[in-house]
Amino acid sequence: MEQTAITAIRITAAQAIQKANSGHPGMAIGSAPAAYTLWKQMRHNPQNPHWANRDRFVLSCGHASALEYALLHFFGYGLTMEDLKQFRQLGSKTPGHPEYGHTRGVEATTGPLGQGFAMAVGMAMAEAHKAAVYNREGYPIVDNYTYTMLGDGCMMEGVASEAASMAGTLRLGKLIALYDSNRITIEGDTDITFREDVAARFAAYGWQVLDVPDGEDTAALAAAIAEAKAEAGKPTLIIYHTVIGVGTPVAGTAKAHGSPLGAAGMLAMRAHYNWHHPDFDVPQEIYDHYNTLTTPGTEAEADWNALFARYAKEYPELAAQWQQDHAPNLPIDLLQDEAFWHFEGKAASRVSSGEILNRLAARLPNLFGGSADLAPSNCTYLKGLGDYSAENYAGKNLHFGIREFAMAAACNGIALYGGLRTFCATFFVFADYLKPALRLSALMGLPVIYVLTHDSIGVGEDGPTHQPIEQLAMLRATPNTLMFRPADAREVAAGYIAALTHSGPTVLALSRQNLPLYENSGPAALQGAYILREPKGTPDVILMASGSELELLYKAADLLSVQGYTARIVSMPCWELFEAQSPAYRESVLPKSIRTRVAVEAAIPFGWERYTGDNGKIIALTGFGASAPAEQLYAHFGLTGEAIAKAALETIKS
Amino acid sequence: MEQTAITAIRITAAQAIQKANSGHPGMAIGSAPAAYTLWKQMRHNPQNPHWANRDRFVLSCGHASALEYALLHFFGYGLTMEDLKQFRQLGSKTPGHPEYGHTRGVEATTGPLGQGFAMAVGMAMAEAHKAAVYNREGYPIVDNYTYTMLGDGCMMEGVASEAASMAGTLRLGKLIALYDSNRITIEGDTDITFREDVAARFAAYGWQVLDVPDGEDTAALAAAIAEAKAEAGKPTLIIYHTVIGVGTPVAGTAKAHGSPLGAAGMLAMRAHYNWHHPDFDVPQEIYDHYNTLTTPGTEAEADWNALFARYAKEYPELAAQWQQDHAPNLPIDLLQDEAFWHFEGKAASRVSSGEILNRLAARLPNLFGGSADLAPSNCTYLKGLGDYSAENYAGKNLHFGIREFAMAAACNGIALYGGLRTFCATFFVFADYLKPALRLSALMGLPVIYVLTHDSIGVGEDGPTHQPIEQLAMLRATPNTLMFRPADAREVAAGYIAALTHSGPTVLALSRQNLPLYENSGPAALQGAYILREPKGTPDVILMASGSELELLYKAADLLSVQGYTARIVSMPCWELFEAQSPAYRESVLPKSIRTRVAVEAAIPFGWERYTGDNGKIIALTGFGASAPAEQLYAHFGLTGEAIAKAALETIKS
């Protein structure tokens, strides 16, 4: 029956791909025995894919989506054969790559290679942390495993290397990765470009490495999984060797990777596996078999619920905290929290951010994050809350090392795990290094907070390699992402509230240099753009900017005032929030009748035309920065109150 | 004298940082003995930093720039003590991080960690290729070594892992990396996040790994370098152990990393090293010592020049080809080349690109590039020109594996090496994965061609993880980068000409799906935007688009025509080239008098307001894509001729 059950997965996946005339059958077929063996022993309850202590499964090789859909179908997650027939069709539950939040039971959106593996590392980090925080003698409230499957593609990606090194250092014993070594990629045999000894490499990272010579041998696979689970002090990599598209005419070749098998190929595959049922028609006895496999998971959740009920009696405060951690909405009212909003004097927005993060940590004990080795510069350290390490999983300060991409991907994993609020940090220019993971935060709707400091040429002496120029445009263009660049401490506070209530990532771009505290700043910043200073009567010009450049607007307004002109000053920390306001509000800030407008930003001007319009001007940078003290750079690149006033006069007089 | 010479480097670097009150003394001080030992034996001629066969040196840990500047100073590259006094000042030759093209002798712009190492891998790939192409019995025209120095930061970055795996597979015996293992990063001891066994990891990649326990031991360092050079079949990693900021009060601590030592620290350092000369004042005997070290390099170039003269007599065709390879400008006239411009019928622009790449390879034998395992999909294979591998360095098709970031960084290294024209390829959405390296292409002004296919929701079934949405905006916002999205085969040809003549990277965004061949397309596309169809008289509306969406404009124009309205159709493959045209030309394409404008693009609309203006409309996407057949997606997201015609009518009637 086991072989028949595995064949059902293989055939169903291949049929879905064939019907769609699109998809990747090779690994779905080759890895079916491993996937079956893994899921068979997983502690999960298809009746409730949200059970907090379920084992996690991430298909890092997302192109093998048909395999995951077949698993979800047979293991009773409610994905129907009708859904599988709609594989890769508009609006179906079975899109080309697995999508979190779209298909019940899919734990992560995967497809961009390497990232699923890194998200699994993040999940295992989260599990270890929550176990350390919540478990008590006799109450293993958190003790799930995190499993991930990956192929040669994931193994070559740098983000997987970064994440593997991190996982080894952290000794994440509940992380188990299954690597389908079929030695075939799109351009052919991996020998053309991938000759490394993967087992030795992972051992060097501090992993246990197990080898299953025959990926068809379910007994050996089961034994390896059991051995992996028995090693509590190290993550485990199980390397299992397969033939891509085994049992089909294209077995063992690159042709099996990304194309349907074709009618003849399907016939040959059916014959090879001795499968004689109509398309998408699987005998009930196979479903009966799968039903027996899921019962233990259902029972496990029932046991866990009983355990948690006893735990709640013995540790009511912890249980209450657990409930707060898992509340769908922000459980505290920060808008009305006076202490949260209290600031004095000048401060770099990165410093204000550090203060706010610590205020948040005091209010939200499930705040859990850190920096890619720049905590002192990013001001992200949570004081007194300990350093997360293999020796102290209870620590709330994560040390990601100089691994920006794996950091962001791991934060996606932490957010996916649930019950935690997470942030990560680096220099703003290195948004480039983590962009692929931020895109997945956006696509999955995960509220990861990106604390990115040193947000302009204000970086100064470190020079053009460290000065962001195009990153604001890049992130404003990214869907479902709040790109928030605050002008002062209160706007930083607003930015964090926006971040904590947005179903997607928020980037806080923060200054290295000191910023003033503006009289009228505050919660209004949550509207994305608002009037910070208004003259009497209709203003002659609207000056707008984000972040540190607000200060220049005040200088320009004063210069204009001397010449008898009045200026409205608009702070625009977040375009996306402004676009989400009512037309009436937007008109009140930027009335169509006032076409004299100047926008200022220490970045490429790209995109500002939306707000300046045909008659407006943009004072911005035209290229990369330079190495020099920051004040000199602003003057050098023409970002001065004088230049802004001059541009304003031109628009007024034109 | 050797120790004194090393002390001069340490003191000079520390003084420059102290005077600038900004910089990173720790590694500059700790790695001075290794750097001295390395440069002492390097075959390079400071009189001519462009000598083709010089050994290359890349400081991957670019923050230790003061070390490189001190080396360039003492080894006679013309960097003066006055330049060092201007460290990190506006317009100086000694910016915060080393900048290629700015400071004589700097081989690569570094600072974004991990990339210098990957560029060095690219340089070594280039060297091996050119050696295979040009060397003949008795004529080792190309046989330089490539050296790179790196620290813990580079070692943690994924791009370095990718590049190391590639270098190991390719058995690049002339690549030698020196790793300063000081075990200190900004957040503290590397033990907090980096416990892996680096030596074992590199051995797993196929590298020779040598260990120098004491990084002060120049004899041991020299022996290791000699042993590295003796291993022709593997790249070598020399791990040398140092104390960060050795000999200063902050030695061995994170404080030594990124802050000046301070006056007291400088005093203590002077005392420790028994250095009693005034600031920036080095005794002549030390310069005399350094002068003796550079003589062999000067002689080596003279020998090489004589060798090349003999080679040119014996192999005149090869020598002529060499000269053409190294010509500063494009040595052929593609604009007048009829065969180059000949196309027929419909074709996906990726297919046209494949045809053009092969036409180029026939005309430019130094074309050298490949894909990140997507050559069949990217259509980048150069037919009949062989596969580059450890067994065939003469092959012109590179197989980068699934390592987009290292691919792009390696192409930077190939372009830096000289005498080669390089391209790399992946899906357009994975521009995200390689963006940090593309930024360095732009910053260094390197003409790397990025062939990025599957450029929109036209990807279809693979779904939102594989559908670029914000990438056009991201790359249009990147300075010194041509973002070229051609509408047909002739525009692809124009894109390649633009790429081959631009001093910076060009991204060609190419369609998966078939495109028409437009009657009036051609070299005019080099102007960035041009009129593809013009009605009689003044048009009622201007319709503009890039790439595959041009086809929709024709449908819309026909629909408008039925209703009695005329439309100009403007193709805008490259905004940057259009912005570089004369105001008169730009006005001729988009006259201020015609304010009825509609722009169309299967991407986020971000940035199009520049061209549509206050009265225009943009038909674009508002968020991520979806998994479905491509035609259905265009209709689903409202990208249809009907929708465009409707928007045009609205602008006409408003």
PDB file of C-alpha atoms in Angstrom, chain B residues 356-499:
ATOM      1  CA  ILE B 356      21.612  38.696 -31.807  1.00  0.00           C
ATOM      2  CA  LEU B 357      23.998  37.343 -29.172  1.00  0.00           C
ATOM      3  CA  ASN B 358      25.132  34.741 -31.668  1.00  0.00           C
ATOM      4  CA  ARG B 359      25.535  37.376 -34.392  1.00  0.00           C
ATOM      5  CA  LEU B 360      27.594  39.425 -31.970  1.00  0.00           C
ATOM      6  CA  ALA B 361      29.734  36.445 -30.985  1.00  0.00           C
ATOM      7  CA  ALA B 362      30.608  35.999 -34.654  1.00  0.00           C
ATOM      8  CA  ARG B 363      31.716  39.633 -34.838  1.00  0.00           C
ATOM      9  CA  LEU B 364      33.216  40.080 -31.361  1.00  0.00           C
ATOM     10  CA  PRO B 365      35.220  36.978 -30.457  1.00  0.00           C
ATOM     11  CA  ASN B 366      35.762  38.289 -26.945  1.00  0.00           C
ATOM     12  CA  LEU B 367      32.106  37.925 -26.004  1.00  0.00           C
ATOM     13  CA  PHE B 368      32.067  35.767 -22.896  1.00  0.00           C
ATOM     14  CA  GLY B 369      29.039  35.164 -20.730  1.00  0.00           C
ATOM     15  CA  GLY B 370      26.236  32.908 -19.638  1.00  0.00           C
ATOM     16  CA  SER B 371      23.285  32.307 -17.423  1.00  0.00           C
ATOM     17  CA  ALA B 372      22.452  31.325 -13.868  1.00  0.00           C
ATOM     18  CA  ASP B 373      21.231  27.903 -15.009  1.00  0.00           C
ATOM     19  CA  LEU B 374      18.578  29.308 -17.325  1.00  0.00           C
ATOM     20  CA  ALA B 375      20.389  29.394 -20.681  1.00  0.00           C
ATOM     21  CA  PRO B 376      17.640  27.455 -22.507  1.00  0.00           C
ATOM     22  CA  SER B 377      14.987  29.865 -21.166  1.00  0.00           C
ATOM     23  CA  ASN B 378      17.107  33.013 -21.437  1.00  0.00           C
ATOM     24  CA  CYS B 379      18.216  32.013 -24.960  1.00  0.00           C
ATOM     25  CA  THR B 380      21.792  32.986 -24.188  1.00  0.00           C
ATOM     26  CA  TYR B 381      23.705  29.999 -25.486  1.00  0.00           C
ATOM     27  CA  LEU B 382      26.483  30.869 -27.944  1.00  0.00           C
ATOM     28  CA  LYS B 383      26.311  28.018 -30.411  1.00  0.00           C
ATOM     29  CA  GLY B 384      29.482  26.142 -31.252  1.00  0.00           C
ATOM     30  CA  LEU B 385      31.603  28.205 -28.887  1.00  0.00           C
ATOM     31  CA  GLY B 386      32.049  25.623 -26.160  1.00  0.00           C
ATOM     32  CA  ASP B 387      31.279  25.380 -22.479  1.00  0.00           C
ATOM     33  CA  TYR B 388      33.617  27.017 -20.007  1.00  0.00           C
ATOM     34  CA  SER B 389      34.737  24.508 -17.393  1.00  0.00           C
ATOM     35  CA  ALA B 390      37.787  23.306 -15.495  1.00  0.00           C
ATOM     36  CA  GLU B 391      38.426  21.074 -18.479  1.00  0.00           C
ATOM     37  CA  ASN B 392      37.851  23.753 -21.132  1.00  0.00           C
ATOM     38  CA  TYR B 393      38.707  27.310 -20.158  1.00  0.00           C
ATOM     39  CA  ALA B 394      38.499  28.277 -23.832  1.00  0.00           C
ATOM     40  CA  GLY B 395      34.716  27.787 -23.804  1.00  0.00           C
ATOM     41  CA  LYS B 396      32.744  30.994 -24.152  1.00  0.00           C
ATOM     42  CA  ASN B 397      29.532  29.816 -22.500  1.00  0.00           C
ATOM     43  CA  LEU B 398      29.671  30.323 -18.758  1.00  0.00           C
ATOM     44  CA  HIS B 399      27.599  28.129 -16.479  1.00  0.00           C
ATOM     45  CA  PHE B 400      27.127  30.127 -13.305  1.00  0.00           C
ATOM     46  CA  GLY B 401      24.788  27.713 -11.619  1.00  0.00           C
ATOM     47  CA  ILE B 402      21.869  28.959  -9.566  1.00  0.00           C
ATOM     48  CA  ARG B 403      23.925  31.800  -8.133  1.00  0.00           C
ATOM     49  CA  GLU B 404      22.593  35.066  -9.570  1.00  0.00           C
ATOM     50  CA  PHE B 405      24.471  37.384  -7.219  1.00  0.00           C
ATOM     51  CA  ALA B 406      27.873  35.748  -7.673  1.00  0.00           C
ATOM     52  CA  MET B 407      27.195  35.625 -11.404  1.00  0.00           C
ATOM     53  CA  ALA B 408      26.771  39.389 -11.619  1.00  0.00           C
ATOM     54  CA  ALA B 409      29.696  40.060  -9.305  1.00  0.00           C
ATOM     55  CA  ALA B 410      31.879  37.674 -11.331  1.00  0.00           C
ATOM     56  CA  CYS B 411      30.866  39.526 -14.500  1.00  0.00           C
ATOM     57  CA  ASN B 412      32.044  42.725 -12.830  1.00  0.00           C
ATOM     58  CA  GLY B 413      35.343  40.946 -12.240  1.00  0.00           C
ATOM     59  CA  ILE B 414      35.466  39.792 -15.860  1.00  0.00           C
ATOM     60  CA  ALA B 415      34.790  43.322 -17.085  1.00  0.00           C
ATOM     61  CA  LEU B 416      37.422  44.689 -14.700  1.00  0.00           C
ATOM     62  CA  TYR B 417      39.968  42.171 -15.892  1.00  0.00           C
ATOM     63  CA  GLY B 418      39.869  43.721 -19.346  1.00  0.00           C
ATOM     64  CA  GLY B 419      39.789  42.581 -22.939  1.00  0.00           C
ATOM     65  CA  LEU B 420      36.467  40.792 -22.640  1.00  0.00           C
ATOM     66  CA  ARG B 421      32.834  41.736 -23.224  1.00  0.00           C
ATOM     67  CA  THR B 422      30.572  40.003 -20.796  1.00  0.00           C
ATOM     68  CA  PHE B 423      26.911  39.312 -20.213  1.00  0.00           C
ATOM     69  CA  CYS B 424      24.906  37.398 -17.669  1.00  0.00           C
ATOM     70  CA  ALA B 425      21.358  36.179 -17.592  1.00  0.00           C
ATOM     71  CA  THR B 426      18.464  35.103 -15.416  1.00  0.00           C
ATOM     72  CA  PHE B 427      14.754  35.842 -15.107  1.00  0.00           C
ATOM     73  CA  PHE B 428      13.956  39.550 -14.825  1.00  0.00           C
ATOM     74  CA  VAL B 429      12.319  39.109 -11.413  1.00  0.00           C
ATOM     75  CA  PHE B 430      15.626  37.806 -10.101  1.00  0.00           C
ATOM     76  CA  ALA B 431      17.183  41.180 -10.823  1.00  0.00           C
ATOM     77  CA  ASP B 432      16.452  41.417  -7.090  1.00  0.00           C
ATOM     78  CA  TYR B 433      18.973  38.676  -6.347  1.00  0.00           C
ATOM     79  CA  LEU B 434      21.775  40.382  -8.270  1.00  0.00           C
ATOM     80  CA  LYS B 435      20.938  44.035  -7.655  1.00  0.00           C
ATOM     81  CA  PRO B 436      23.845  44.678  -5.248  1.00  0.00           C
ATOM     82  CA  ALA B 437      26.328  43.652  -7.948  1.00  0.00           C
ATOM     83  CA  LEU B 438      24.514  45.582 -10.659  1.00  0.00           C
ATOM     84  CA  ARG B 439      24.818  48.651  -8.449  1.00  0.00           C
ATOM     85  CA  LEU B 440      28.571  48.146  -8.426  1.00  0.00           C
ATOM     86  CA  SER B 441      28.573  47.747 -12.229  1.00  0.00           C
ATOM     87  CA  ALA B 442      26.897  51.152 -12.331  1.00  0.00           C
ATOM     88  CA  LEU B 443      29.189  52.734  -9.765  1.00  0.00           C
ATOM     89  CA  MET B 444      32.298  51.441 -11.549  1.00  0.00           C
ATOM     90  CA  GLY B 445      30.979  52.256 -15.028  1.00  0.00           C
ATOM     91  CA  LEU B 446      31.350  48.665 -16.235  1.00  0.00           C
ATOM     92  CA  PRO B 447      29.512  47.694 -19.433  1.00  0.00           C
ATOM     93  CA  VAL B 448      28.108  44.423 -18.122  1.00  0.00           C
ATOM     94  CA  ILE B 449      25.053  43.328 -20.108  1.00  0.00           C
ATOM     95  CA  TYR B 450      22.214  41.880 -18.045  1.00  0.00           C
ATOM     96  CA  VAL B 451      20.011  39.694 -20.234  1.00  0.00           C
ATOM     97  CA  LEU B 452      16.899  39.380 -18.104  1.00  0.00           C
ATOM     98  CA  THR B 453      14.048  37.506 -19.690  1.00  0.00           C
ATOM     99  CA  HIS B 454      10.442  36.765 -18.722  1.00  0.00           C
ATOM    100  CA  ASP B 455       9.942  40.446 -18.120  1.00  0.00           C
ATOM    101  CA  SER B 456       6.330  40.767 -16.962  1.00  0.00           C
ATOM    102  CA  ILE B 457       3.145  38.927 -16.047  1.00  0.00           C
ATOM    103  CA  GLY B 458       3.719  37.454 -19.516  1.00  0.00           C
ATOM    104  CA  VAL B 459       5.582  34.825 -17.486  1.00  0.00           C
ATOM    105  CA  GLY B 460       2.157  33.323 -16.966  1.00  0.00           C
ATOM    106  CA  GLU B 461       1.715  30.139 -14.947  1.00  0.00           C
ATOM    107  CA  ASP B 462       4.828  30.455 -12.770  1.00  0.00           C
ATOM    108  CA  GLY B 463       2.901  33.109 -10.886  1.00  0.00           C
ATOM    109  CA  PRO B 464       3.697  36.125  -8.726  1.00  0.00           C
ATOM    110  CA  THR B 465       7.020  34.877  -7.341  1.00  0.00           C
ATOM    111  CA  HIS B 466       8.295  34.835 -10.904  1.00  0.00           C
ATOM    112  CA  GLN B 467       6.541  37.910 -12.295  1.00  0.00           C
ATOM    113  CA  PRO B 468       8.469  41.183 -12.132  1.00  0.00           C
ATOM    114  CA  ILE B 469       6.336  44.149 -11.079  1.00  0.00           C
ATOM    115  CA  GLU B 470       8.610  46.729  -9.470  1.00  0.00           C
ATOM    116  CA  GLN B 471      11.886  45.768 -11.154  1.00  0.00           C
ATOM    117  CA  LEU B 472      11.545  48.233 -14.049  1.00  0.00           C
ATOM    118  CA  ALA B 473      11.174  51.106 -11.584  1.00  0.00           C
ATOM    119  CA  MET B 474      13.999  49.780  -9.420  1.00  0.00           C
ATOM    120  CA  LEU B 475      16.417  49.717 -12.349  1.00  0.00           C
ATOM    121  CA  ARG B 476      15.237  52.961 -13.953  1.00  0.00           C
ATOM    122  CA  ALA B 477      15.957  54.590 -10.607  1.00  0.00           C
ATOM    123  CA  THR B 478      19.485  53.170 -10.483  1.00  0.00           C
ATOM    124  CA  PRO B 479      22.040  55.748 -11.649  1.00  0.00           C
ATOM    125  CA  ASN B 480      24.242  55.120 -14.674  1.00  0.00           C
ATOM    126  CA  THR B 481      22.182  52.114 -15.713  1.00  0.00           C
ATOM    127  CA  LEU B 482      20.388  51.699 -19.029  1.00  0.00           C
ATOM    128  CA  MET B 483      17.083  49.940 -18.427  1.00  0.00           C
ATOM    129  CA  PHE B 484      16.167  48.842 -21.947  1.00  0.00           C
ATOM    130  CA  ARG B 485      12.890  47.043 -22.638  1.00  0.00           C
ATOM    131  CA  PRO B 486      12.598  46.451 -26.378  1.00  0.00           C
ATOM    132  CA  ALA B 487       9.314  46.102 -28.258  1.00  0.00           C
ATOM    133  CA  ASP B 488      10.566  43.915 -31.098  1.00  0.00           C
ATOM    134  CA  ALA B 489      13.646  42.241 -32.576  1.00  0.00           C
ATOM    135  CA  ARG B 490      15.074  45.437 -34.064  1.00  0.00           C
ATOM    136  CA  GLU B 491      14.724  47.200 -30.748  1.00  0.00           C
ATOM    137  CA  VAL B 492      16.600  44.294 -29.153  1.00  0.00           C
ATOM    138  CA  ALA B 493      19.395  44.893 -31.657  1.00  0.00           C
ATOM    139  CA  ALA B 494      19.384  48.576 -30.737  1.00  0.00           C
ATOM    140  CA  GLY B 495      19.502  47.601 -27.079  1.00  0.00           C
ATOM    141  CA  TYR B 496      22.645  45.570 -27.617  1.00  0.00           C
ATOM    142  CA  ILE B 497      24.298  48.472 -29.443  1.00  0.00           C
ATOM    143  CA  ALA B 498      23.366  50.744 -26.568  1.00  0.00           C
ATOM    144  CA  ALA B 499      24.808  48.213 -24.148  1.00  0.00           C
TER     145      ALA B 499
END
